CSV table of C-alpha atoms in Angstrom, one decimal:
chain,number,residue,atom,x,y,z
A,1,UNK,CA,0.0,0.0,0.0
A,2,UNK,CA,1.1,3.2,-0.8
A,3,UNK,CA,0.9,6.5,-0.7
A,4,UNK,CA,1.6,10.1,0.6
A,5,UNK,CA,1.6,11.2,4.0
A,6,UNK,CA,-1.2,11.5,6.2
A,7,UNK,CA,-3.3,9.2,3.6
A,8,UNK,CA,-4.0,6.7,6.0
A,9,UNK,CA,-1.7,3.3,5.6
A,10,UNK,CA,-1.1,3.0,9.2
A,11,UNK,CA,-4.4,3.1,10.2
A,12,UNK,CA,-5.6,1.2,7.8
A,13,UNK,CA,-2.7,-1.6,9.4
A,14,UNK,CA,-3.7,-0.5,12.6
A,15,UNK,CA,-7.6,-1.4,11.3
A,16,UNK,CA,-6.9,-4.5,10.4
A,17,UNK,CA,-4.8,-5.3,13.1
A,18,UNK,CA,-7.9,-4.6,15.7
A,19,UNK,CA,-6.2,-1.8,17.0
A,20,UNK,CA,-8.8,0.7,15.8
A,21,UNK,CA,-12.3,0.6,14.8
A,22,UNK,CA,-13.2,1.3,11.3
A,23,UNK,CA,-15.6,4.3,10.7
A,24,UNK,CA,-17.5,2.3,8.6
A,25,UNK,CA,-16.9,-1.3,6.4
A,26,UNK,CA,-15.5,-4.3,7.3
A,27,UNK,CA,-12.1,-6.3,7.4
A,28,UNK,CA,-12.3,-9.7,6.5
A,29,UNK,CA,-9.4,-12.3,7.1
A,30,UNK,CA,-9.7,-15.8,5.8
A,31,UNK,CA,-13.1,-14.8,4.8
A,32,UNK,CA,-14.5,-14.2,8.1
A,33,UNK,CA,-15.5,-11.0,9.6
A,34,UNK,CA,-13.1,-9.8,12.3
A,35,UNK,CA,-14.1,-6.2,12.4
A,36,UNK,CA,-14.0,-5.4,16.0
A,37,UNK,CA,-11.6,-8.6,17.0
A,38,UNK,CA,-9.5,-8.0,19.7
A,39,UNK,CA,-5.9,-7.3,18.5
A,40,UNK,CA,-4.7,-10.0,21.3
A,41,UNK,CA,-6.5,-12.6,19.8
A,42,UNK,CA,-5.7,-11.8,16.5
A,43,UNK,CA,-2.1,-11.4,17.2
A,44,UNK,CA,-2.5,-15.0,18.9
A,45,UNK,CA,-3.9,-16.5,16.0
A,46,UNK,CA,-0.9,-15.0,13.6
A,47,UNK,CA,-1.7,-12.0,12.9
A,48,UNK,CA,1.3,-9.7,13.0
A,49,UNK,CA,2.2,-6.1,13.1
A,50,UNK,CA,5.8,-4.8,12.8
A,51,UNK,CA,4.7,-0.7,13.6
A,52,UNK,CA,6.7,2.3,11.8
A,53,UNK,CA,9.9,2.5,14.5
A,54,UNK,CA,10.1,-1.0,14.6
A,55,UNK,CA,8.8,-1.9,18.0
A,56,UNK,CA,11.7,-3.7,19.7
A,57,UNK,CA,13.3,-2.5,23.2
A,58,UNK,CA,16.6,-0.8,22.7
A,59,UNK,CA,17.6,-1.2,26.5
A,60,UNK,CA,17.0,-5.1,26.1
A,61,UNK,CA,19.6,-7.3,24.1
A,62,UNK,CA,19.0,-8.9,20.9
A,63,UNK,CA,18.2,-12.0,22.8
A,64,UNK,CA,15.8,-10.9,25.3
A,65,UNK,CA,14.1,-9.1,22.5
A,66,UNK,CA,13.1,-12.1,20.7
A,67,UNK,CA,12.2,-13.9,24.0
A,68,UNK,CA,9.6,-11.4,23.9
A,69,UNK,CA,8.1,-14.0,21.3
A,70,UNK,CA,8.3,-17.1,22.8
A,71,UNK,CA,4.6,-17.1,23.9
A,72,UNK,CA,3.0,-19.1,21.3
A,73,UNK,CA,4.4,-22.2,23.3
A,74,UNK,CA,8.1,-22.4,21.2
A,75,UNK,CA,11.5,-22.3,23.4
A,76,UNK,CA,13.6,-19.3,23.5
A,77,UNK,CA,16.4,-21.6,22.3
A,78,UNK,CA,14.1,-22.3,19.3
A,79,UNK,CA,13.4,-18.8,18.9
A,80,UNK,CA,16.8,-17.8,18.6
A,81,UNK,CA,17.7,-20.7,16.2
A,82,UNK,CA,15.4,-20.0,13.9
A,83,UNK,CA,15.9,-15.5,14.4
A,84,UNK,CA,19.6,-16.4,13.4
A,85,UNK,CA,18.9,-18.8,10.9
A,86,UNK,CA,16.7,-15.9,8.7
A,87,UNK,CA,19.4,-13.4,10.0
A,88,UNK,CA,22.5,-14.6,10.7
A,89,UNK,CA,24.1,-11.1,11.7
A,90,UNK,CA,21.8,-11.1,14.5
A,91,UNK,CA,24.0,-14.1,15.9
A,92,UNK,CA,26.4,-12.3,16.7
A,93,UNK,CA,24.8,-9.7,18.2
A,94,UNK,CA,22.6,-11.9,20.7
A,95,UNK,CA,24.2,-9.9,23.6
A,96,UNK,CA,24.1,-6.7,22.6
A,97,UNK,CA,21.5,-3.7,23.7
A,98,UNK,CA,19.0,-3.3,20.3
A,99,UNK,CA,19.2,0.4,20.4
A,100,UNK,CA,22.7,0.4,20.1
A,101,UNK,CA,22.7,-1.4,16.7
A,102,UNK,CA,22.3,0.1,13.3
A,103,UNK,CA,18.8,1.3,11.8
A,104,UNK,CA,19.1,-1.7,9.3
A,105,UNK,CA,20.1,-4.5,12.2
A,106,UNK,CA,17.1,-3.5,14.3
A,107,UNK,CA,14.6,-3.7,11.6
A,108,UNK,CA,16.0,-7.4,11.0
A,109,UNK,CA,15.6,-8.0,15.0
A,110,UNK,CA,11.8,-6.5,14.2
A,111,UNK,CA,11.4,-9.0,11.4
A,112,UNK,CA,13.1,-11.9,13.1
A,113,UNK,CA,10.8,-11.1,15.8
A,114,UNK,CA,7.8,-11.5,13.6
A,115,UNK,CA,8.6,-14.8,12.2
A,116,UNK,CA,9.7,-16.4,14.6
A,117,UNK,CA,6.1,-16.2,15.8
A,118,UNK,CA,5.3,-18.2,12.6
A,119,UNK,CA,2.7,-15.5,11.7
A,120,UNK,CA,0.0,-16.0,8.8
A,121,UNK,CA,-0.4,-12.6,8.1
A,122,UNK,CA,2.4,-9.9,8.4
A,123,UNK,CA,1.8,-6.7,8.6
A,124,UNK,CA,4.9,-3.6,7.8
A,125,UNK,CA,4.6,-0.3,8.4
A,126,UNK,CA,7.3,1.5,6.9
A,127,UNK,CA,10.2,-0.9,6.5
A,128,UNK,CA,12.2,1.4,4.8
A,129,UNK,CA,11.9,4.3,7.7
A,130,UNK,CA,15.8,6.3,8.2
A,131,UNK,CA,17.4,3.2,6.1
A,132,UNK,CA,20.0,3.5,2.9
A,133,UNK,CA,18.7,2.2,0.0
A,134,UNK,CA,21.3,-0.6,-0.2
A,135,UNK,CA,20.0,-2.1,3.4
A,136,UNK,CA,16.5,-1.3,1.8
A,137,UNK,CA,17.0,-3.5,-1.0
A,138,UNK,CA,18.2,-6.3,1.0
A,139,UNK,CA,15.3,-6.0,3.7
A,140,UNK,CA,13.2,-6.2,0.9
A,141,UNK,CA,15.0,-9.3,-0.5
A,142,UNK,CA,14.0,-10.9,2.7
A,143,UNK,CA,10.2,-9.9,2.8
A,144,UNK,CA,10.0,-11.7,-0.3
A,145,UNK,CA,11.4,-14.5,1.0
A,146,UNK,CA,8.7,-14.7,4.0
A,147,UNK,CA,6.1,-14.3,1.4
A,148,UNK,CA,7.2,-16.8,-0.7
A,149,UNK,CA,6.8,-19.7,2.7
A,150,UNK,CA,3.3,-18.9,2.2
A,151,UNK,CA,2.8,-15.4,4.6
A,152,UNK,CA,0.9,-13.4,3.4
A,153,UNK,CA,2.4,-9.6,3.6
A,154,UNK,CA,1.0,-6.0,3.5
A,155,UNK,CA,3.5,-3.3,3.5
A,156,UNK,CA,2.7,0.1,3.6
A,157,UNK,CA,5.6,2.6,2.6
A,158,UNK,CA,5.6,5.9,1.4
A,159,UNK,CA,8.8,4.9,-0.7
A,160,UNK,CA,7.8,3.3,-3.2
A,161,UNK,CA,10.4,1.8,-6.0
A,162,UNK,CA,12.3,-1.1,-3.2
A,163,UNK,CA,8.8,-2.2,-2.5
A,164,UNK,CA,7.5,-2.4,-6.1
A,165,UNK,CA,9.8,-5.0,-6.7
A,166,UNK,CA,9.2,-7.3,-4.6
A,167,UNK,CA,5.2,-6.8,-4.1
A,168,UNK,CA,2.7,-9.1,-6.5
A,169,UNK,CA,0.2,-6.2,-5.9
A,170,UNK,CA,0.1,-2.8,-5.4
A,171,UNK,CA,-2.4,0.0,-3.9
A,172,UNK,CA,-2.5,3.6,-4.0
A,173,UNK,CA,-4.5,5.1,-0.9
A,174,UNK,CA,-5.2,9.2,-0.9
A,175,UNK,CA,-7.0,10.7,1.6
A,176,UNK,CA,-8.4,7.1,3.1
A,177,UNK,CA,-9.6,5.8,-0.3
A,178,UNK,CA,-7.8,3.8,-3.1
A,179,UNK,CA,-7.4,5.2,-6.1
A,180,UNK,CA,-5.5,2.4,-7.6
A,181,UNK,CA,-4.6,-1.0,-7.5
A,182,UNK,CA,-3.6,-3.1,-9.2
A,183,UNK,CA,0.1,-5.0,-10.7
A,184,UNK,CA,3.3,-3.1,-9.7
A,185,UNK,CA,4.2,-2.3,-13.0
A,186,UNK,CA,1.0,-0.3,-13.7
A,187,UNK,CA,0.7,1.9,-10.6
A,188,UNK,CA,4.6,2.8,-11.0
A,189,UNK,CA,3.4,4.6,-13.7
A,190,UNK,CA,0.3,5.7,-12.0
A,191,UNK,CA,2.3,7.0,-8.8
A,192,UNK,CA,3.4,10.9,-9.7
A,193,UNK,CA,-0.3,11.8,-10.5
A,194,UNK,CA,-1.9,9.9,-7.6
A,195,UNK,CA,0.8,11.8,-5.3
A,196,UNK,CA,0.1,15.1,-6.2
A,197,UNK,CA,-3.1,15.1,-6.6
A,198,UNK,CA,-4.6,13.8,-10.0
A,199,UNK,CA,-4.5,10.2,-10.5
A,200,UNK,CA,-4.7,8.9,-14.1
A,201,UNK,CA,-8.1,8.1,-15.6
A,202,UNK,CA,-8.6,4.2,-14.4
A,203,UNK,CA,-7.4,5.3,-11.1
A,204,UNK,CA,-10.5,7.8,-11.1
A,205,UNK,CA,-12.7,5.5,-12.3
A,206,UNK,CA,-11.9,3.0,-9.5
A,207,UNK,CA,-12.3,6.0,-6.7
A,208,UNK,CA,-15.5,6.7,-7.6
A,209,UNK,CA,-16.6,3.3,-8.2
A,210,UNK,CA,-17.0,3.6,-4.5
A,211,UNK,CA,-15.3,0.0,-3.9
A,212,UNK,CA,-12.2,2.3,-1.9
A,213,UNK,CA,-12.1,1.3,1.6
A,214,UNK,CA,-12.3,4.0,4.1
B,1,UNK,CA,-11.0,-4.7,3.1
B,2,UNK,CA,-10.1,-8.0,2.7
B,3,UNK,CA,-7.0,-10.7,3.3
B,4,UNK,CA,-7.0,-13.7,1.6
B,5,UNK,CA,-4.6,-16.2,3.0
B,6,UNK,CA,-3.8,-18.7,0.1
B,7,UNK,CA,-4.0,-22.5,0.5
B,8,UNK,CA,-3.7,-22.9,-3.6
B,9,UNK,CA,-0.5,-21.7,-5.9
B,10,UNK,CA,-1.4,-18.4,-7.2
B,11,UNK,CA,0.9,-17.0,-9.9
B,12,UNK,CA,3.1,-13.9,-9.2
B,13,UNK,CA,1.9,-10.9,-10.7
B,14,UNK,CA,-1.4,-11.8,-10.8
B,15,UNK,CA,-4.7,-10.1,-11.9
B,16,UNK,CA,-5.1,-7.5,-8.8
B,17,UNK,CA,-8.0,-7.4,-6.8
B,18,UNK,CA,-10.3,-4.5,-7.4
B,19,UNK,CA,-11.8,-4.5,-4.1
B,20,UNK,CA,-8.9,-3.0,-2.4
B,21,UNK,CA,-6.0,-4.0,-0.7
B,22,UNK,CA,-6.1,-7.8,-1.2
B,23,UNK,CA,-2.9,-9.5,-0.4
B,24,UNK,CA,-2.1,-12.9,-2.1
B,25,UNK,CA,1.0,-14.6,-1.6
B,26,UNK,CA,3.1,-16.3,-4.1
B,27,UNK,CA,2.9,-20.4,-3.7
B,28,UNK,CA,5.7,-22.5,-3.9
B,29,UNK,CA,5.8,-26.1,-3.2
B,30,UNK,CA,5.7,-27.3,0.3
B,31,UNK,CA,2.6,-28.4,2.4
B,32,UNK,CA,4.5,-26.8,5.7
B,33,UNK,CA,2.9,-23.6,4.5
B,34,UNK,CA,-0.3,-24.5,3.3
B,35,UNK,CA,-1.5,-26.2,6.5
B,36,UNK,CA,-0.1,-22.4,8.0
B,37,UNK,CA,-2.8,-21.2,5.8
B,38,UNK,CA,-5.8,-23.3,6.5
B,39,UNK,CA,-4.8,-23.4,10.5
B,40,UNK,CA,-5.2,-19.5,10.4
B,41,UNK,CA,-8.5,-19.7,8.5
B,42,UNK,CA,-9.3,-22.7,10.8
B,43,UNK,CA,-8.2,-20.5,14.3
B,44,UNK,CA,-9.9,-17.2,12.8
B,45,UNK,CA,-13.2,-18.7,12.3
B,46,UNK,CA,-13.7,-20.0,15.9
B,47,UNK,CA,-12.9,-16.3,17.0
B,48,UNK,CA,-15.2,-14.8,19.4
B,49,UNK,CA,-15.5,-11.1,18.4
B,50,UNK,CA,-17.7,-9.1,21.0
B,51,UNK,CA,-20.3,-7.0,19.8
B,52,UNK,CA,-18.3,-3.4,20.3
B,53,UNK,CA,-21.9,-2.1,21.0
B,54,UNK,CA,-22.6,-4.0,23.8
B,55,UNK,CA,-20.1,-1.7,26.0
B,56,UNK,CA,-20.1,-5.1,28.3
B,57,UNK,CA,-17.1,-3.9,30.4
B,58,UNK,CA,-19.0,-0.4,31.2
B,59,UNK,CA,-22.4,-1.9,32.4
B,60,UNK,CA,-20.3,-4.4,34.9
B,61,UNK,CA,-18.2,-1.7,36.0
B,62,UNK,CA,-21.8,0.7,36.8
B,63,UNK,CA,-22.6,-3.1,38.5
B,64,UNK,CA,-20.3,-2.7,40.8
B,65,UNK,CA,-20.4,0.8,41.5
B,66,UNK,CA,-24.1,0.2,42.4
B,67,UNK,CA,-23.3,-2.8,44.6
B,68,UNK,CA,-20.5,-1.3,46.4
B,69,UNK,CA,-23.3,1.5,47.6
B,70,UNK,CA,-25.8,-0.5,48.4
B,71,UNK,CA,-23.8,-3.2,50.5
B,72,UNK,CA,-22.8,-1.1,53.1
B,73,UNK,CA,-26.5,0.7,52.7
B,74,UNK,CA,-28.3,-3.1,53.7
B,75,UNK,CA,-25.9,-3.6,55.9
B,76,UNK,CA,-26.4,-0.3,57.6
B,77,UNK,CA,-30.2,-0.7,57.4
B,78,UNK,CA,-29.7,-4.1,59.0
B,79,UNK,CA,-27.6,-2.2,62.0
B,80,UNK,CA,-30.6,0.2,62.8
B,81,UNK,CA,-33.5,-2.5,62.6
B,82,UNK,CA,-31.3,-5.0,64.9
B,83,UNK,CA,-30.8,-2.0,67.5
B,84,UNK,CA,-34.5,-1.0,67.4
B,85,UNK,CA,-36.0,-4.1,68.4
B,86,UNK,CA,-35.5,-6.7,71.2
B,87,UNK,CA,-37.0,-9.5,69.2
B,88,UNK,CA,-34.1,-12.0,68.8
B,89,UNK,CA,-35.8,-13.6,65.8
B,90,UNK,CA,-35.8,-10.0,64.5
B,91,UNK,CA,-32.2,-9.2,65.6
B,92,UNK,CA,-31.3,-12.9,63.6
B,93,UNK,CA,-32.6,-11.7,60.3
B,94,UNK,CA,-30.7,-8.2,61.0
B,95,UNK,CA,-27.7,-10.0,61.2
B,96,UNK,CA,-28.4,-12.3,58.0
B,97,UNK,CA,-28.9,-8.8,55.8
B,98,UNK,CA,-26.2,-7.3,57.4
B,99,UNK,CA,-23.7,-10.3,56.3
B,100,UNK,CA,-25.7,-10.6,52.5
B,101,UNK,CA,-24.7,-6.7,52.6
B,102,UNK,CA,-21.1,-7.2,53.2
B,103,UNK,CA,-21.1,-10.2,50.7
B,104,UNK,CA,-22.7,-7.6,47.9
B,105,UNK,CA,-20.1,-5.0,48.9
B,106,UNK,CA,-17.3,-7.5,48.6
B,107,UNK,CA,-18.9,-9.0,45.3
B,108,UNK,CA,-19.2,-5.1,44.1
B,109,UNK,CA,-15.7,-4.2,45.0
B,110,UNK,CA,-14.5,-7.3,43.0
B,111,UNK,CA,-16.5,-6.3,40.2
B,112,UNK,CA,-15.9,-2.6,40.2
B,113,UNK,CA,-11.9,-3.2,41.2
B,114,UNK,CA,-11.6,-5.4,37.6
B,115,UNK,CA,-13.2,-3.6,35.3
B,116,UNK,CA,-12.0,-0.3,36.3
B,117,UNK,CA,-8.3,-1.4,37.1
B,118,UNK,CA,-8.3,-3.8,33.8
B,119,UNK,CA,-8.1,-0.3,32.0
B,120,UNK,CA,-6.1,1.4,34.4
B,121,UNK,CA,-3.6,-1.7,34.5
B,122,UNK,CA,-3.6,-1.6,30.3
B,123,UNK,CA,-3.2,2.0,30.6
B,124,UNK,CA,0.4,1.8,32.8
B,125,UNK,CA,1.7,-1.3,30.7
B,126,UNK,CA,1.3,0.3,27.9
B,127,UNK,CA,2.9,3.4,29.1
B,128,UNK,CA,5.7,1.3,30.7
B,129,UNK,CA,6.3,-0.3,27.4
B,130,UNK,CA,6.4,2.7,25.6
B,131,UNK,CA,9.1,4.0,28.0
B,132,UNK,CA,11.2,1.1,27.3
B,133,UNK,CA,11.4,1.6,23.9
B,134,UNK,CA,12.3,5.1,23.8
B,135,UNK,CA,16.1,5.4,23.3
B,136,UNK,CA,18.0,6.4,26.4
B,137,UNK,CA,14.9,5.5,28.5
C-alpha cells in the first residue's frame, strides 16, 4: 500500500490489526468478519504487526528481545535458532542492547521477531523508515522471501520503487480511499499523479466506483 | 477490506483485486505452508469477536459501582433494625442482611476493582512499554 503522507496506511494496518475501529466497512481475514476482533486474539492467531519504528526494546539485548516472542508455546532456544537462521548477523549480536545497533540490524531484530512467531499474516509499516537504499534493498529481498513460505504480507511505505519489486500487488491510498490498485508495474506509472493530486483516468474510475475502503 | 490467505498456488503478478488491498501470496511447493494457511483460516473462524456495542465492560463496571453502595446501605439498614427491636428472631434476620450486605459490597468491589483497574492496568503497561522503547529510557 502506498501512498503520501497522512493518507492513512497506518491506520488502515492498525484497522486491520484490531487496534482501531473502522468508521465504517469491514475487514475480513480468511473470509470471516473480524471487524472489532481483539488485537490479542488476532495477534494470537498469527496475525502480526511490525509498527513504523520497529517496535523492539533498545535497552533489552538482541536476545531478550526475541524472548519477547516465545509465547505461542516455542522455546527461547528455538526462537533464537530459527531469528539467526533468517538473520544470521543477528547471531552475533545476541548480547548486545537493540538500540545500540544500526537502523538496518534492528529492523531485522523487528522482522526476526515477527517470524519467529510463525505468523499467517504480516503486517509492515514503513520498512524502509531512516534506512540506505542498499539495506533497503536487502530487507526487501528478505520480505519476499517470508512471502514466498506462504505469509501473506502487506507493507505500507511511502517509498515506493524497493517495494514495487518485490510486491505481487500494489495499492495507492489518498485521503483514506484507493485510487488504484492493481500489478506493480501499472501503478509505478500511475504513482506521480496519484501523489500530487490527480491520478490517471482508471485510477479515477476505480475511486469513484466507491469500492475504496475508508 | 479483505486478506485472503492462500492454501492454492497463485501465480506472481497476478490479476489484482479491485476491491482494495487484497494481499495474495506467491505459492511454492511445500505443504508446511499450506496447513499455516488453512490453520489460520481454521483458528480465525472460531474467534469470538464481542459486539463493540454491547459496552459489556461499562455496564459491569456501573454493576459494581451500584453494589458497592448498596452493600454497606443493607448492611447499615440491617444495624438500625437490629438495635430497634429486642426480638431475637428480628435481631437474627438483622444479622443475615447485614452479612448478604457485606457479601454484595465484597462481590461489588470485586467487580468494580476489575473492570475499572483492567483499563487502568492496560493504561500503565502500555505506558511502561512505551518508556522502554524510547532510546535512552
Amino acid at each position: 500500500m502506498l501512498g503520501p503522507n497522512g493518507a492513512g496506511k497506518s491506520t488502515l494496518l492498525r484497522v486491520i490489526s484490531g487496534l482501531h475501529q473502522p468508521s465504517a466497512g469491514e475487514v475480513l481475514l480468511g473470509g470471516r468478519r473480524t471487524t472489532g476482533a481483539d488485537p490479542v486474539d488476532l495477534a494470537r492467531r498469527g496475525l502480526c504487526l511490525i509498527p513504523e519504528g520497529r517496535g523492539i526494546f533498545p535497552t533489552l539485548t538482541v536476545r531478550e528481545n526475541l524472548w519477547m516472542m516465545t509465547y505461542r508455546g516455542v522455546s527461547r532456544a528455538q526462537v533464537e535458532e530459527r531469528a539467526v537462521a533468517r538473520f544470521p548477523r543477528l547471531g552475533a549480536r545476541l548480547d548486545q542492547p537493540a538500540g545500540t545497533m544500526s537502523g538496518g540490524e534492528q529492523q531485522m531484530l523487528a522482522l526476526a521477531r515477527a517470524i519467529v512467531s510463525e505468523p499467517a499474516v504480516l503486517l509492515l509499516d514503513e520498512l524502509s523508515m531512516g534506512l540506505a537504499p542498499r539495506v533497503v534493498a536487502d530487507l526487501y529481498a528478505t520480505v519476499r522471501a517470508i512471502a514466498d513460505e506462504h505469509v501473506t504480507i502487506i507493507v505500507v511505505e511511502q517509498f515506493a520503487a524497493a517495494v514495487l519489486e518485490v510486491a505481487d500487488t500494489a495499492a495507492v491510498l489518498v485521503d483514506g480511499r484507493f485510487v488504484a490498485s492493481g500489478r506493480p508495474a501499472d501503478i509505478a506509472g500511475q504513482l506521480s499523479g496519484a501523489y500530487l493530486g490527480g491520478a490517471s483516468a482508471p485510477a479515477r474510475d476505480h475511486a469513484s466506483s466507491g469500492d475504496g475502503a475508508r | 477490506m479483505t486478506i485472503e490467505t492462500t492454501s492454492t498456488p497463485t501465480a506472481a503478478g497476478g490479476p489484482a483485486d479491485q476491491g482494495g488491498a487484497t494481499s495474495t501470496t506467491t505459492a511454492a511447493s511445500g505443504a508446511a505452508g499450506v496447513s499455516r494457511a488453512d490453520q489460520f483460516r481454521a483458528e480465525i473462524a472460531t474467534l469470538r469477536i464481542r459486539d463493540p456495542r454491547a459496552r459489556t465492560e461499562l455496564v459491569l463496571l456501573r454493576l459494581g459501582a451500584a453494589l458497592l453502595v448498596v452493600g454497606p446501605l443493607v448492611s447499615l439498614i440491617a444495624y438500625f433494625v437490629s438495635h430497634s427491636t429486642t426480638n431475637p428472631l428480628q435481631q437474627r434476620d438483622a444479622i443475615v442482611i447485614a452479612l448478604i450486605g457485606v457479601a454484595v459490597t465484597i462481590g461489588g468491589a470485586a467487580v468494580f476493582v476489575r473492570y475499572s483497574m483492567a483499563a487502568f492496568l492496560r493504561f500503565w503497561l502500555a505506558r511502561l512499554l512505551f518508556d522502554r522503547q524510547r532510546p535512552g529510557a
